[in-house]
Amino acid sequence: MRVAVDVMGGDNAPHVEVEGAVAAAREFGIPVTLVGDVEKVQAELAHHDCKGLDIEVWHASEVVGMHDSASDAVRKKKDSSIRVAFELVKGGEAVAVVSAGNSGATMAAGMFVLKRMKGIDRAAIAQLFPTVTGKTLVLDVGGNVDCKPIHLVQFAVMGEVYAKFVMGVDQPKVGLLSNGEEDSKGNELTRETSALLREKPINYIGYVEGRDIFNGSVDVVVCDGFVGNVALKLSEGLAEAVGKMLKAEIKRSFLSQIGYLLSRKAFNNFKKTVDYAEYGGAPLLGINGVGMICHGGSNTKAIKNAIRFAHEYALKGVNGRMAEKLNESFPGEPRERAGQNPDATERVAS
């Protein structure tokens, strides 16, 4: 099962993407196809020992920039590395796409080329958050800043399937992010969504608060992309700030430095837990294929793990499970269909 990697999209492309792909091929034995400017890719590959590794290069003459609009990237740059990568999946040349490029364009290309799954109006970007007991899946974290109740219900169904078959949770607890746990809290969107979720065949536990994302009390947290993206960026900023504050405090006295040496293993384990590179990227749920969206500033480790994660996702046949659950949850229900217009992803919280 081959993974197509958009090697031209990230902040440090193509160096980091190529290095991460080589590492994934070497450590996990995953076949990869590097999609991008063939001359630049070959020049990067020349720095690595690729003997015996199943690595192919597929030329793409165009690059989608971080400031390009999602719709233009799909319509006008038909030979862009991100669109070509999804075309490889559509044609059966690969089973998954990994990209650290423009997230809106990645989402648009995935929906435009592979189309949405039956029963899904909006694809969602999901993100794993570390907790005191394991991990919590939050969706959407940036794909759709304006949502209707039916969209959040669809996110919940997809999130439950992901938690069960990827995270290994037997009966995932699904919560709706709000400003309090009481039924009287929330806004019109959350109240309508909550009523709909109680009618669906999922383990819906009601409203959850922001702190519940990290305390391990819930497995899947559902919200619109505006709120989810704020939560994501806030969490990233907090983790970075805590790290810097701890370093400053340790340097403040000799005794603190001795204490750090004695507890260095614990600090390293904590750093690993909150490091986004451990998770690689955020899966794009709701398309007829596998797409992994990575942070623009991803390092080699993040790209490597994203490739591993995308490969495992495809191997487990999660999309097939998701299709079954969607049919069970929406038997014959009329749903909003926004059409296959890439403009639907124009307002992305990147």
Short mmCIF file of C-alpha atoms in Angstrom, two decimals:
data_model
loop_
_atom_site.label_atom_id
_atom_site.label_comp_id
_atom_site.label_asym_id
_atom_site.label_seq_id
_atom_site.Cartn_x
_atom_site.Cartn_y
_atom_site.Cartn_z
CA MET A 1 0.00 0.00 0.00
CA ARG A 2 1.78 3.07 -1.31
CA VAL A 3 1.56 6.53 0.28
CA ALA A 4 1.81 9.65 -1.90
CA VAL A 5 3.69 12.53 -0.25
CA ASP A 6 3.31 16.13 -1.38
CA VAL A 7 6.92 17.20 -0.96
CA MET A 8 6.51 20.81 -2.13
CA GLY A 9 3.97 22.26 0.30
CA GLY A 10 5.62 22.68 3.70
CA ASP A 11 7.62 25.58 5.12
CA ASN A 12 10.85 23.60 4.69
CA ALA A 13 9.96 21.77 1.48
CA PRO A 14 11.21 19.62 -0.06
CA HIS A 15 14.02 18.84 2.40
CA VAL A 16 11.91 17.80 5.40
CA GLU A 17 9.33 15.89 3.36
CA VAL A 18 11.94 13.87 1.49
CA GLU A 19 13.90 13.13 4.66
CA GLY A 20 10.73 12.08 6.48
CA ALA A 21 9.63 9.87 3.60
CA VAL A 22 13.02 8.16 3.44
CA ALA A 23 12.85 7.55 7.18
CA ALA A 24 9.35 6.04 6.88
CA ALA A 25 10.43 3.78 4.03
CA ARG A 26 13.48 2.65 5.98
CA GLU A 27 11.96 2.22 9.45
CA PHE A 28 8.48 0.97 8.56
CA GLY A 29 9.00 -0.51 5.10
CA ILE A 30 6.25 1.68 3.63
CA PRO A 31 6.36 2.25 -0.15
CA VAL A 32 6.22 5.99 -0.88
CA THR A 33 5.76 8.17 -3.94
CA LEU A 34 7.30 11.62 -3.71
CA VAL A 35 5.21 14.13 -5.66
CA GLY A 36 6.84 17.37 -6.77
CA ASP A 37 9.48 18.96 -8.98
CA VAL A 38 11.49 15.92 -10.08
CA GLU A 39 14.83 17.78 -10.24
CA LYS A 40 14.49 19.18 -6.74
CA VAL A 41 13.30 15.87 -5.35
CA GLN A 42 16.13 13.91 -6.95
CA ALA A 43 18.63 16.44 -5.61
CA GLU A 44 17.30 15.87 -2.07
CA LEU A 45 17.27 12.10 -2.50
CA ALA A 46 20.94 12.23 -3.48
CA HIS A 47 21.74 13.12 0.15
CA HIS A 48 20.27 9.84 1.41
CA ASP A 49 21.13 6.17 1.08
CA CYS A 50 17.97 4.86 -0.57
CA LYS A 51 19.32 1.48 -1.62
CA GLY A 52 16.65 -1.17 -1.18
CA LEU A 53 13.93 1.35 -0.33
CA ASP A 54 10.68 1.42 -2.31
CA ILE A 55 10.66 5.12 -3.21
CA GLU A 56 9.26 6.54 -6.43
CA VAL A 57 9.20 10.10 -7.75
CA TRP A 58 6.20 11.53 -9.60
CA HIS A 59 6.66 14.88 -11.31
CA ALA A 60 4.32 17.80 -10.62
CA SER A 61 5.16 21.13 -12.20
CA GLU A 62 3.15 23.45 -9.94
CA VAL A 63 3.18 24.34 -6.25
CA VAL A 64 0.32 25.63 -4.09
CA GLY A 65 1.49 28.43 -1.81
CA MET A 66 0.31 28.97 1.75
CA HIS A 67 -1.57 32.11 0.69
CA ASP A 68 -3.22 30.66 -2.42
CA SER A 69 -7.00 30.34 -2.24
CA ALA A 70 -8.31 26.81 -1.91
CA SER A 71 -10.58 26.97 -4.96
CA ASP A 72 -7.91 28.50 -7.21
CA ALA A 73 -5.44 25.85 -6.11
CA VAL A 74 -7.80 23.13 -7.30
CA ARG A 75 -9.10 24.76 -10.47
CA LYS A 76 -6.12 26.64 -11.84
CA LYS A 77 -3.16 24.57 -10.63
CA LYS A 78 -4.17 21.21 -12.03
CA ASP A 79 -0.58 19.97 -11.98
CA SER A 80 0.13 21.05 -8.42
CA SER A 81 1.87 18.52 -6.19
CA ILE A 82 -1.12 18.30 -3.82
CA ARG A 83 -3.70 17.72 -6.55
CA VAL A 84 -1.49 15.22 -8.37
CA ALA A 85 -1.01 13.31 -5.11
CA PHE A 86 -4.78 12.90 -4.70
CA GLU A 87 -5.08 11.94 -8.38
CA LEU A 88 -2.67 9.09 -7.66
CA VAL A 89 -5.05 7.81 -4.98
CA LYS A 90 -8.00 8.15 -7.33
CA GLY A 91 -6.14 6.19 -9.99
CA GLY A 92 -5.13 3.43 -7.59
CA GLU A 93 -1.43 4.33 -7.64
CA ALA A 94 -1.51 5.13 -3.89
CA VAL A 95 -3.82 4.58 -0.92
CA ALA A 96 -3.18 7.79 1.01
CA VAL A 97 -1.87 11.35 0.74
CA VAL A 98 0.34 13.21 3.21
CA SER A 99 0.83 16.97 2.87
CA ALA A 100 2.30 19.74 5.01
CA GLY A 101 1.11 22.37 2.56
CA ASN A 102 -1.85 24.74 2.46
CA SER A 103 -4.49 23.02 4.61
CA GLY A 104 -7.43 24.61 2.80
CA ALA A 105 -6.06 23.53 -0.58
CA THR A 106 -5.36 20.04 0.73
CA MET A 107 -8.92 19.75 1.95
CA ALA A 108 -10.33 21.17 -1.29
CA ALA A 109 -8.23 18.86 -3.44
CA GLY A 110 -9.25 15.83 -1.38
CA MET A 111 -12.95 16.62 -1.77
CA PHE A 112 -12.69 17.68 -5.40
CA VAL A 113 -10.67 14.69 -6.59
CA LEU A 114 -11.87 11.89 -4.30
CA LYS A 115 -15.34 13.33 -3.48
CA ARG A 116 -17.09 13.08 -0.15
CA MET A 117 -18.39 9.90 1.38
CA LYS A 118 -22.10 9.20 1.01
CA GLY A 119 -23.88 10.85 3.91
CA ILE A 120 -21.24 13.53 4.46
CA ASP A 121 -21.81 17.19 3.61
CA ARG A 122 -18.57 18.57 5.02
CA ALA A 123 -15.24 16.82 5.44
CA ALA A 124 -13.58 17.49 8.80
CA ILE A 125 -10.03 17.83 10.04
CA ALA A 126 -9.51 15.74 13.18
CA GLN A 127 -6.72 16.17 15.70
CA LEU A 128 -5.50 13.98 18.55
CA PHE A 129 -4.89 15.76 21.85
CA PRO A 130 -2.85 14.20 24.68
CA THR A 131 -4.70 13.54 27.95
CA VAL A 132 -3.88 12.24 31.42
CA THR A 133 -5.19 8.81 30.39
CA GLY A 134 -4.43 8.60 26.67
CA LYS A 135 -5.77 10.66 23.77
CA THR A 136 -8.87 12.63 22.81
CA LEU A 137 -9.96 13.18 19.21
CA VAL A 138 -11.26 16.68 18.44
CA LEU A 139 -13.07 17.55 15.22
CA ASP A 140 -13.38 19.84 13.39
CA VAL A 141 -10.17 21.79 14.06
CA GLY A 142 -10.21 24.10 11.07
CA GLY A 143 -11.96 22.72 8.03
CA ASN A 144 -15.35 24.39 8.47
CA VAL A 145 -15.68 27.64 10.39
CA ASP A 146 -19.45 27.88 9.84
CA CYS A 147 -21.43 24.72 10.58
CA LYS A 148 -25.04 23.59 10.82
CA PRO A 149 -26.23 21.01 13.39
CA ILE A 150 -26.30 18.20 10.81
CA HIS A 151 -22.61 18.81 10.06
CA LEU A 152 -21.64 18.41 13.71
CA VAL A 153 -23.72 15.24 13.93
CA GLN A 154 -21.85 13.83 10.95
CA PHE A 155 -18.55 14.77 12.59
CA ALA A 156 -19.63 12.90 15.71
CA VAL A 157 -20.43 9.73 13.78
CA MET A 158 -17.09 9.83 11.95
CA GLY A 159 -15.23 10.59 15.17
CA GLU A 160 -16.77 7.63 16.96
CA VAL A 161 -15.74 5.25 14.18
CA TYR A 162 -12.21 6.69 14.18
CA ALA A 163 -11.92 6.31 17.96
CA LYS A 164 -13.11 2.73 17.81
CA PHE A 165 -11.06 1.40 14.93
CA VAL A 166 -7.96 3.61 15.03
CA MET A 167 -7.63 4.52 18.71
CA GLY A 168 -8.89 1.12 19.88
CA VAL A 169 -11.67 2.37 22.18
CA ASP A 170 -14.48 -0.21 22.48
CA GLN A 171 -17.29 2.23 23.25
CA PRO A 172 -16.04 5.75 22.58
CA LYS A 173 -17.60 8.53 24.63
CA VAL A 174 -18.65 11.39 22.37
CA GLY A 175 -19.12 14.90 23.76
CA LEU A 176 -20.20 18.22 22.28
CA LEU A 177 -17.96 21.15 23.18
CA SER A 178 -19.84 23.91 25.00
CA ASN A 179 -19.42 26.56 27.68
CA GLY A 180 -20.78 24.31 30.43
CA GLU A 181 -22.05 20.79 31.03
CA GLU A 182 -25.62 21.79 31.88
CA ASP A 183 -28.29 21.37 29.21
CA SER A 184 -29.19 25.04 29.65
CA LYS A 185 -25.73 26.14 28.43
CA GLY A 186 -24.50 26.46 24.85
CA ASN A 187 -25.99 28.36 21.93
CA GLU A 188 -28.57 27.62 19.27
CA LEU A 189 -26.09 25.52 17.29
CA THR A 190 -25.05 23.31 20.20
CA ARG A 191 -28.60 22.89 21.55
CA GLU A 192 -29.97 21.76 18.17
CA THR A 193 -26.96 19.51 17.63
CA SER A 194 -27.29 17.95 21.08
CA ALA A 195 -30.93 17.07 20.45
CA LEU A 196 -30.02 15.37 17.18
CA LEU A 197 -27.10 13.47 18.70
CA ARG A 198 -29.32 11.92 21.37
CA GLU A 199 -31.28 10.21 18.58
CA LYS A 200 -28.22 8.64 16.94
CA PRO A 201 -26.73 5.17 17.65
CA ILE A 202 -23.59 6.54 19.29
CA ASN A 203 -22.44 6.85 22.90
CA TYR A 204 -23.23 10.55 23.26
CA ILE A 205 -22.59 11.83 26.81
CA GLY A 206 -23.78 15.43 26.33
CA TYR A 207 -21.95 18.73 26.66
CA VAL A 208 -18.27 18.82 27.63
CA GLU A 209 -16.05 21.78 28.46
CA GLY A 210 -12.64 22.77 27.13
CA ARG A 211 -10.85 21.23 30.11
CA ASP A 212 -12.42 17.85 29.33
CA ILE A 213 -10.31 17.62 26.19
CA PHE A 214 -7.29 16.93 28.40
CA ASN A 215 -8.66 15.13 31.47
CA GLY A 216 -9.51 11.85 29.75
CA SER A 217 -13.25 11.92 30.51
CA VAL A 218 -14.23 11.83 26.82
CA ASP A 219 -12.82 10.14 23.72
CA VAL A 220 -14.30 12.33 20.96
CA VAL A 221 -15.04 16.06 21.20
CA VAL A 222 -17.16 17.66 18.47
CA CYS A 223 -17.18 21.36 17.57
CA ASP A 224 -17.17 23.65 14.56
CA GLY A 225 -13.87 24.46 12.86
CA PHE A 226 -13.67 27.99 14.25
CA VAL A 227 -13.83 26.86 17.88
CA GLY A 228 -11.72 23.78 17.20
CA ASN A 229 -8.95 25.75 15.54
CA VAL A 230 -8.84 28.22 18.44
CA ALA A 231 -8.60 25.29 20.87
CA LEU A 232 -5.82 23.73 18.80
CA LYS A 233 -3.72 26.89 18.50
CA LEU A 234 -4.28 27.72 22.18
CA SER A 235 -3.08 24.25 23.17
CA GLU A 236 0.00 24.51 20.97
CA GLY A 237 0.82 27.91 22.39
CA LEU A 238 0.32 26.73 25.97
CA ALA A 239 2.56 23.70 25.51
CA GLU A 240 5.30 25.90 24.04
CA ALA A 241 4.94 28.50 26.80
CA VAL A 242 5.00 25.89 29.57
CA GLY A 243 8.19 24.44 28.13
CA LYS A 244 9.89 27.83 28.07
CA MET A 245 8.72 28.71 31.59
CA LEU A 246 10.00 25.41 32.94
CA LYS A 247 13.41 25.98 31.34
CA ALA A 248 13.60 29.47 32.80
CA GLU A 249 12.64 28.20 36.26
CA ILE A 250 15.19 25.38 36.13
CA LYS A 251 17.98 27.84 35.30
CA ARG A 252 16.97 30.06 38.20
CA SER A 253 18.88 28.10 40.87
CA PHE A 254 21.48 25.37 41.29
CA LEU A 255 19.06 23.20 43.29
CA SER A 256 16.50 23.40 40.49
CA GLN A 257 19.11 22.17 38.02
CA ILE A 258 19.96 19.25 40.31
CA GLY A 259 16.26 18.47 40.56
CA TYR A 260 15.95 18.55 36.78
CA LEU A 261 18.81 16.09 36.37
CA LEU A 262 17.11 13.69 38.79
CA SER A 263 13.77 13.97 36.98
CA ARG A 264 15.02 14.38 33.41
CA LYS A 265 13.39 11.16 32.25
CA ALA A 266 9.99 12.39 33.43
CA PHE A 267 10.51 15.73 31.66
CA ASN A 268 11.49 13.97 28.44
CA ASN A 269 8.43 11.72 28.63
CA PHE A 270 6.21 14.77 29.14
CA LYS A 271 7.80 16.54 26.18
CA LYS A 272 7.18 13.49 24.01
CA THR A 273 3.55 13.36 25.11
CA VAL A 274 2.77 16.95 24.06
CA ASP A 275 4.94 16.94 20.93
CA TYR A 276 2.75 17.25 17.80
CA ALA A 277 5.40 15.37 15.83
CA GLU A 278 4.44 12.17 17.67
CA TYR A 279 1.02 12.31 15.99
CA GLY A 280 2.35 13.33 12.59
CA GLY A 281 -0.70 15.06 11.25
CA ALA A 282 -4.46 15.45 11.30
CA PRO A 283 -6.59 13.03 9.25
CA LEU A 284 -9.11 14.47 6.83
CA LEU A 285 -12.32 12.57 7.57
CA GLY A 286 -15.24 12.29 5.17
CA ILE A 287 -13.53 11.82 1.80
CA ASN A 288 -13.39 8.63 -0.26
CA GLY A 289 -9.76 8.02 0.56
CA VAL A 290 -7.12 8.84 3.13
CA GLY A 291 -5.63 12.31 3.53
CA MET A 292 -3.25 13.45 6.27
CA ILE A 293 -2.77 17.20 6.85
CA CYS A 294 0.50 18.08 8.58
CA HIS A 295 1.62 21.28 10.26
CA GLY A 296 3.33 23.64 7.81
CA GLY A 297 6.43 23.70 10.00
CA SER A 298 6.54 19.91 10.40
CA ASN A 299 9.92 18.35 11.08
CA THR A 300 11.26 15.06 9.76
CA LYS A 301 9.79 13.09 12.64
CA ALA A 302 6.31 14.51 12.03
CA ILE A 303 6.38 13.63 8.31
CA LYS A 304 7.64 10.14 9.07
CA ASN A 305 4.89 9.50 11.61
CA ALA A 306 2.23 11.00 9.35
CA ILE A 307 3.18 8.53 6.62
CA ARG A 308 3.05 5.66 9.11
CA PHE A 309 -0.30 6.86 10.42
CA ALA A 310 -1.81 7.28 6.94
CA HIS A 311 -0.62 3.82 5.94
CA GLU A 312 -2.15 2.23 9.05
CA TYR A 313 -5.41 4.10 8.51
CA ALA A 314 -5.72 2.72 4.98
CA LEU A 315 -4.63 -0.75 6.09
CA LYS A 316 -7.39 -0.94 8.72
CA GLY A 317 -10.10 -0.05 6.21
CA VAL A 318 -11.51 2.69 8.43
CA ASN A 319 -13.43 4.36 5.62
CA GLY A 320 -15.42 1.20 5.01
CA ARG A 321 -16.37 1.08 8.69
CA MET A 322 -17.30 4.74 8.53
CA ALA A 323 -19.57 4.19 5.53
CA GLU A 324 -21.41 1.43 7.42
CA LYS A 325 -21.92 3.65 10.47
CA LEU A 326 -23.15 6.54 8.35
CA ASN A 327 -25.73 4.30 6.68
CA GLU A 328 -26.87 3.13 10.12
CA SER A 329 -27.05 6.67 11.51
CA PHE A 330 -28.81 8.32 8.56
CA PRO A 331 -31.16 5.70 7.05
CA GLY A 332 -32.98 7.51 4.29
CA GLU A 333 -32.70 10.92 5.99
CA PRO A 334 -32.58 13.95 3.68
CA ARG A 335 -29.35 15.85 4.21
CA GLU A 336 -27.95 19.09 2.93
CA ARG A 337 -25.77 18.48 -0.07
CA ALA A 338 -23.45 21.38 -0.79
CA GLY A 339 -22.33 19.94 -4.13
CA GLN A 340 -18.75 19.11 -5.10
CA ASN A 341 -17.68 22.76 -5.28
CA PRO A 342 -14.20 23.43 -3.87
CA ASP A 343 -15.42 26.92 -2.88
CA ALA A 344 -17.01 25.19 0.12
CA THR A 345 -13.56 25.09 1.71
CA GLU A 346 -12.69 28.69 1.02
CA ARG A 347 -13.28 29.74 4.63
CA VAL A 348 -10.78 27.54 6.38
CA ALA A 349 -9.25 28.29 9.76
CA SER A 350 -5.64 27.56 8.87
#
